[in-house]
PDB file of C-alpha atoms in Angstrom:
ATOM      1  CA  GLY A   1       9.069  -3.042   9.250  1.00  0.00           C
ATOM      2  CA  VAL A   2       5.503  -3.357   8.070  1.00  0.00           C
ATOM      3  CA  VAL A   3       3.119  -0.429   7.393  1.00  0.00           C
ATOM      4  CA  PHE A   4      -0.572  -1.231   7.213  1.00  0.00           C
ATOM      5  CA  ASP A   5      -3.558   0.488   5.662  1.00  0.00           C
ATOM      6  CA  LEU A   6      -6.674   0.287   7.883  1.00  0.00           C
ATOM      7  CA  ASP A   7     -10.075  -0.186   6.254  1.00  0.00           C
ATOM      8  CA  GLY A   8     -10.068  -3.249   3.961  1.00  0.00           C
ATOM      9  CA  THR A   9      -6.634  -4.304   5.133  1.00  0.00           C
ATOM     10  CA  LEU A  10      -6.608  -4.692   8.895  1.00  0.00           C
ATOM     11  CA  THR A  11     -10.392  -4.791   8.941  1.00  0.00           C
ATOM     12  CA  VAL A  12     -12.984  -6.254   6.676  1.00  0.00           C
ATOM     13  CA  PRO A  13     -14.054  -3.343   4.369  1.00  0.00           C
ATOM     14  CA  CYS A  14     -16.608  -1.407   6.375  1.00  0.00           C
ATOM     15  CA  ILE A  15     -16.918   2.010   4.655  1.00  0.00           C
ATOM     16  CA  ASN A  16     -19.290   2.403   1.709  1.00  0.00           C
ATOM     17  CA  PHE A  17     -17.203   4.530  -0.660  1.00  0.00           C
ATOM     18  CA  LYS A  18     -19.899   4.557  -3.367  1.00  0.00           C
ATOM     19  CA  ASP A  19     -22.329   6.047  -0.868  1.00  0.00           C
ATOM     20  CA  MET A  20     -19.565   8.533   0.186  1.00  0.00           C
ATOM     21  CA  ARG A  21     -19.165   9.708  -3.419  1.00  0.00           C
ATOM     22  CA  ARG A  22     -22.942   9.968  -3.855  1.00  0.00           C
ATOM     23  CA  ARG A  23     -23.546  11.887  -0.611  1.00  0.00           C
ATOM     24  CA  THR A  24     -20.586  14.231  -1.070  1.00  0.00           C
ATOM     25  CA  GLY A  25     -21.312  14.845  -4.729  1.00  0.00           C
ATOM     26  CA  ILE A  26     -17.631  14.142  -5.473  1.00  0.00           C
ATOM     27  CA  LEU A  27     -18.038  11.512  -8.200  1.00  0.00           C
ATOM     28  CA  GLU A  28     -14.510  11.674  -9.690  1.00  0.00           C
ATOM     29  CA  GLY A  29     -11.006  12.105  -8.318  1.00  0.00           C
ATOM     30  CA  ASP A  30      -9.511  11.906  -4.859  1.00  0.00           C
ATOM     31  CA  ILE A  31     -12.249  12.902  -2.395  1.00  0.00           C
ATOM     32  CA  LEU A  32      -9.804  14.403   0.115  1.00  0.00           C
ATOM     33  CA  LYS A  33      -7.980  16.489  -2.523  1.00  0.00           C
ATOM     34  CA  VAL A  34     -11.171  17.653  -4.182  1.00  0.00           C
ATOM     35  CA  MET A  35     -12.645  18.565  -0.749  1.00  0.00           C
ATOM     36  CA  GLN A  36      -9.729  20.971  -0.164  1.00  0.00           C
ATOM     37  CA  THR A  37     -10.610  22.919  -3.356  1.00  0.00           C
ATOM     38  CA  LEU A  38     -14.271  23.457  -2.354  1.00  0.00           C
ATOM     39  CA  PRO A  39     -15.849  26.541  -0.818  1.00  0.00           C
ATOM     40  CA  GLN A  40     -15.912  26.419   3.012  1.00  0.00           C
ATOM     41  CA  ASP A  41     -19.611  25.463   3.340  1.00  0.00           C
ATOM     42  CA  ARG A  42     -19.238  22.552   0.891  1.00  0.00           C
ATOM     43  CA  LYS A  43     -15.982  21.485   2.575  1.00  0.00           C
ATOM     44  CA  VAL A  44     -17.783  21.327   5.928  1.00  0.00           C
ATOM     45  CA  HIS A  45     -20.610  19.265   4.360  1.00  0.00           C
ATOM     46  CA  VAL A  46     -18.155  16.805   2.772  1.00  0.00           C
ATOM     47  CA  ALA A  47     -16.180  16.419   6.063  1.00  0.00           C
ATOM     48  CA  ARG A  48     -19.457  15.777   7.925  1.00  0.00           C
ATOM     49  CA  VAL A  49     -20.507  13.096   5.456  1.00  0.00           C
ATOM     50  CA  ILE A  50     -17.095  11.420   5.651  1.00  0.00           C
ATOM     51  CA  GLU A  51     -17.242  11.414   9.472  1.00  0.00           C
ATOM     52  CA  GLU A  52     -20.778  10.002   9.476  1.00  0.00           C
ATOM     53  CA  LEU A  53     -19.769   7.133   7.209  1.00  0.00           C
ATOM     54  CA  GLU A  54     -16.610   6.467   9.257  1.00  0.00           C
ATOM     55  CA  GLU A  55     -18.730   6.389  12.429  1.00  0.00           C
ATOM     56  CA  ASP A  56     -20.975   3.830  10.797  1.00  0.00           C
ATOM     57  CA  GLY A  57     -17.893   1.890   9.781  1.00  0.00           C
ATOM     58  CA  ARG A  58     -16.543   1.968  13.339  1.00  0.00           C
ATOM     59  CA  GLN A  59     -19.833   0.499  14.618  1.00  0.00           C
ATOM     60  CA  ARG A  60     -19.549  -2.371  12.097  1.00  0.00           C
ATOM     61  CA  MET A  61     -15.744  -2.836  12.321  1.00  0.00           C
ATOM     62  CA  ARG A  62     -14.569  -6.462  12.139  1.00  0.00           C
ATOM     63  CA  LEU A  63     -10.946  -7.590  12.162  1.00  0.00           C
ATOM     64  CA  GLN A  64      -9.658  -9.171   8.964  1.00  0.00           C
ATOM     65  CA  PRO A  65      -9.469 -13.003   9.317  1.00  0.00           C
ATOM     66  CA  GLY A  66      -5.950 -14.031  10.264  1.00  0.00           C
ATOM     67  CA  LEU A  67      -4.953 -10.556  11.528  1.00  0.00           C
ATOM     68  CA  LEU A  68      -4.131 -11.623  15.049  1.00  0.00           C
ATOM     69  CA  ARG A  69      -1.815 -14.392  13.748  1.00  0.00           C
ATOM     70  CA  VAL A  70      -0.021 -11.796  11.553  1.00  0.00           C
ATOM     71  CA  MET A  71       0.446  -9.519  14.586  1.00  0.00           C
ATOM     72  CA  GLU A  72       1.803 -12.428  16.609  1.00  0.00           C
ATOM     73  CA  CYS A  73       4.347 -13.190  13.849  1.00  0.00           C
ATOM     74  CA  LEU A  74       5.478  -9.565  13.757  1.00  0.00           C
ATOM     75  CA  ASP A  75       5.828  -9.579  17.551  1.00  0.00           C
ATOM     76  CA  ILE A  76       7.857 -12.825  17.519  1.00  0.00           C
ATOM     77  CA  HIS A  77      10.254 -11.394  14.957  1.00  0.00           C
ATOM     78  CA  LYS A  78      10.305  -7.974  16.681  1.00  0.00           C
ATOM     79  CA  LEU A  79       9.321  -6.171  13.470  1.00  0.00           C
ATOM     80  CA  PRO A  80       7.961  -2.682  13.878  1.00  0.00           C
ATOM     81  CA  ARG A  81       4.520  -1.910  12.571  1.00  0.00           C
ATOM     82  CA  ALA A  82       2.872   1.370  11.663  1.00  0.00           C
ATOM     83  CA  LEU A  83      -0.551   2.437  10.517  1.00  0.00           C
ATOM     84  CA  LEU A  84      -0.979   4.726   7.473  1.00  0.00           C
ATOM     85  CA  THR A  85      -4.592   5.496   6.700  1.00  0.00           C
ATOM     86  CA  ARG A  86      -6.842   8.023   5.061  1.00  0.00           C
ATOM     87  CA  ASN A  87      -9.248   7.431   7.949  1.00  0.00           C
ATOM     88  CA  SER A  88      -9.514   9.723  10.990  1.00  0.00           C
ATOM     89  CA  ASP A  89      -7.599   9.511  14.288  1.00  0.00           C
ATOM     90  CA  THR A  90     -10.867   8.444  15.871  1.00  0.00           C
ATOM     91  CA  SER A  91     -11.191   5.416  13.557  1.00  0.00           C
ATOM     92  CA  ALA A  92      -7.526   4.473  14.051  1.00  0.00           C
ATOM     93  CA  ARG A  93      -7.792   4.671  17.844  1.00  0.00           C
ATOM     94  CA  HIS A  94     -11.018   2.623  17.728  1.00  0.00           C
ATOM     95  CA  PHE A  95      -9.267  -0.072  15.723  1.00  0.00           C
ATOM     96  CA  VAL A  96      -6.396  -0.189  18.240  1.00  0.00           C
ATOM     97  CA  SER A  97      -8.902  -0.599  21.094  1.00  0.00           C
ATOM     98  CA  VAL A  98     -10.752  -3.378  19.228  1.00  0.00           C
ATOM     99  CA  SER A  99      -7.629  -5.228  18.061  1.00  0.00           C
ATOM    100  CA  GLY A 100      -5.506  -4.773  21.199  1.00  0.00           C
ATOM    101  CA  HIS A 101      -2.425  -4.030  19.040  1.00  0.00           C
ATOM    102  CA  THR A 102      -0.406  -0.838  18.883  1.00  0.00           C
ATOM    103  CA  PHE A 103       1.190   0.779  15.873  1.00  0.00           C
ATOM    104  CA  ASN A 104       3.973   3.314  15.914  1.00  0.00           C
ATOM    105  CA  PRO A 105       3.541   5.699  14.367  1.00  0.00           C
ATOM    106  CA  MET A 106      -0.146   5.951  13.425  1.00  0.00           C
ATOM    107  CA  LEU A 107      -0.582   8.464  10.594  1.00  0.00           C
ATOM    108  CA  THR A 108      -4.123   9.505   9.636  1.00  0.00           C
ATOM    109  CA  ARG A 109      -5.712  12.177   7.464  1.00  0.00           C
ATOM    110  CA  THR A 110      -6.307  14.241  10.632  1.00  0.00           C
ATOM    111  CA  ASN A 111      -2.806  14.103  12.143  1.00  0.00           C
ATOM    112  CA  PHE A 112      -0.564  14.296   9.040  1.00  0.00           C
ATOM    113  CA  PRO A 113      -0.665  17.059   6.406  1.00  0.00           C
ATOM    114  CA  VAL A 114      -0.784  14.810   3.326  1.00  0.00           C
ATOM    115  CA  ALA A 115      -2.402  11.457   2.557  1.00  0.00           C
ATOM    116  CA  LYS A 116      -1.692   8.457   0.309  1.00  0.00           C
ATOM    117  CA  PRO A 117      -0.922   8.085  -2.518  1.00  0.00           C
ATOM    118  CA  ASP A 118       1.586  10.861  -1.728  1.00  0.00           C
ATOM    119  CA  PRO A 119       4.691   9.004  -0.506  1.00  0.00           C
ATOM    120  CA  THR A 120       5.534  11.615   2.161  1.00  0.00           C
ATOM    121  CA  PRO A 121       3.771   9.851   5.082  1.00  0.00           C
ATOM    122  CA  LEU A 122       5.465   6.577   4.216  1.00  0.00           C
ATOM    123  CA  THR A 123       8.930   8.124   3.987  1.00  0.00           C
ATOM    124  CA  HIS A 124       8.191   9.875   7.300  1.00  0.00           C
ATOM    125  CA  ILE A 125       7.545   6.461   8.884  1.00  0.00           C
ATOM    126  CA  CYS A 126      10.860   5.174   7.481  1.00  0.00           C
ATOM    127  CA  HIS A 127      12.628   8.185   8.936  1.00  0.00           C
ATOM    128  CA  VAL A 128      10.955   7.738  12.365  1.00  0.00           C
ATOM    129  CA  TRP A 129      12.089   4.047  12.335  1.00  0.00           C
ATOM    130  CA  GLY A 130      15.561   5.010  11.088  1.00  0.00           C
ATOM    131  CA  THR A 131      15.340   2.430   8.322  1.00  0.00           C
ATOM    132  CA  ASP A 132      15.969   2.344   4.613  1.00  0.00           C
ATOM    133  CA  PRO A 133      12.634   2.271   2.666  1.00  0.00           C
ATOM    134  CA  ARG A 134      13.807  -0.892   0.880  1.00  0.00           C
ATOM    135  CA  ASN A 135      13.424  -2.662   4.235  1.00  0.00           C
ATOM    136  CA  VAL A 136       9.765  -1.632   4.648  1.00  0.00           C
ATOM    137  CA  VAL A 137       6.645  -3.175   3.116  1.00  0.00           C
ATOM    138  CA  MET A 138       3.332  -1.329   2.754  1.00  0.00           C
ATOM    139  CA  VAL A 139       0.319  -3.604   3.045  1.00  0.00           C
ATOM    140  CA  GLY A 140      -2.970  -2.382   1.646  1.00  0.00           C
ATOM    141  CA  ASP A 141      -6.057  -3.155  -0.385  1.00  0.00           C
ATOM    142  CA  ALA A 142      -6.042  -0.279  -2.932  1.00  0.00           C
ATOM    143  CA  ARG A 143      -3.961   1.124  -5.741  1.00  0.00           C
ATOM    144  CA  ASP A 144      -3.192   4.199  -3.585  1.00  0.00           C
ATOM    145  CA  ASP A 145      -1.361   1.898  -1.135  1.00  0.00           C
ATOM    146  CA  VAL A 146       0.681   0.321  -3.882  1.00  0.00           C
ATOM    147  CA  ALA A 147       1.439   3.689  -5.557  1.00  0.00           C
ATOM    148  CA  CYS A 148       2.485   5.202  -2.212  1.00  0.00           C
ATOM    149  CA  ALA A 149       4.890   2.296  -1.581  1.00  0.00           C
ATOM    150  CA  LYS A 150       6.394   2.449  -5.070  1.00  0.00           C
ATOM    151  CA  GLU A 151       6.979   6.213  -4.871  1.00  0.00           C
ATOM    152  CA  ALA A 152       8.536   5.920  -1.375  1.00  0.00           C
ATOM    153  CA  GLY A 153      10.902   3.139  -2.508  1.00  0.00           C
ATOM    154  CA  CYS A 154       9.189   0.517  -0.310  1.00  0.00           C
ATOM    155  CA  MET A 155       7.920  -2.934  -1.153  1.00  0.00           C
ATOM    156  CA  SER A 156       4.154  -3.333  -1.567  1.00  0.00           C
ATOM    157  CA  CYS A 157       1.716  -6.107  -0.719  1.00  0.00           C
ATOM    158  CA  LEU A 158      -1.766  -5.873  -2.164  1.00  0.00           C
ATOM    159  CA  LEU A 159      -4.647  -7.598  -0.429  1.00  0.00           C
ATOM    160  CA  GLU A 160      -7.239  -8.379  -3.040  1.00  0.00           C
ATOM    161  CA  THR A 161     -10.188  -7.934  -0.729  1.00  0.00           C
ATOM    162  CA  ASN A 162     -12.286  -5.313  -2.437  1.00  0.00           C
ATOM    163  CA  LEU A 163     -10.558  -3.457  -5.271  1.00  0.00           C
ATOM    164  CA  GLU A 164     -12.785  -0.503  -6.181  1.00  0.00           C
ATOM    165  CA  HIS A 165     -10.706   0.297  -9.272  1.00  0.00           C
ATOM    166  CA  PRO A 166      -8.454  -2.041 -11.228  1.00  0.00           C
ATOM    167  CA  LEU A 167      -4.736  -1.413 -10.970  1.00  0.00           C
ATOM    168  CA  SER A 168      -3.054   0.325 -13.905  1.00  0.00           C
ATOM    169  CA  ARG A 169      -0.034  -1.208 -15.548  1.00  0.00           C
ATOM    170  CA  ASN A 170       2.324   1.266 -13.890  1.00  0.00           C
ATOM    171  CA  VAL A 171       1.005   0.367 -10.370  1.00  0.00           C
ATOM    172  CA  CYS A 172       2.118  -3.230  -9.879  1.00  0.00           C
ATOM    173  CA  PRO A 173       2.471  -4.681  -6.363  1.00  0.00           C
ATOM    174  CA  ASP A 174       5.518  -6.732  -5.362  1.00  0.00           C
ATOM    175  CA  VAL A 175       3.228  -9.333  -3.772  1.00  0.00           C
ATOM    176  CA  THR A 176      -0.481  -9.978  -4.123  1.00  0.00           C
ATOM    177  CA  VAL A 177      -2.531 -11.939  -1.536  1.00  0.00           C
ATOM    178  CA  SER A 178      -6.068 -13.118  -2.265  1.00  0.00           C
TER     179      SER A 178
END
């Protein structure tokens, strides 16, 4: 099966992460993890900023060129597909309505207790599908996608669409697509 990231993978990158860091004041580290350590009032502020920027991204959402052909190929070969994103349920559902394609399961930051790069959501998808992780590929545009795949024992495919941070030597994708 194939597990996809959302923003920057299935869609053209549409969330301004530099603006998100500036507006949340979280300039270093994993924004979602840091947010959990903040006092409640700051946590609410950060969540509001993230949601505002995701809403802006939903309004500007465009499908990645070639996406519909990829979905057709997966359908022809009867390969399952899932969505694993750090975006919200709202953004994931919006993408499904725009693309016309379904993903099962669809794991988001709002419906699953942990997020990438933790491998737990990806191993959960493998369990739901009843398949060995070695038979699953994670497709994404960031080092968290590759790290998640590696830790879960899955193959990884990196789309070089908009890498915010260079990959470290210990995070090397199985396949890279430009």
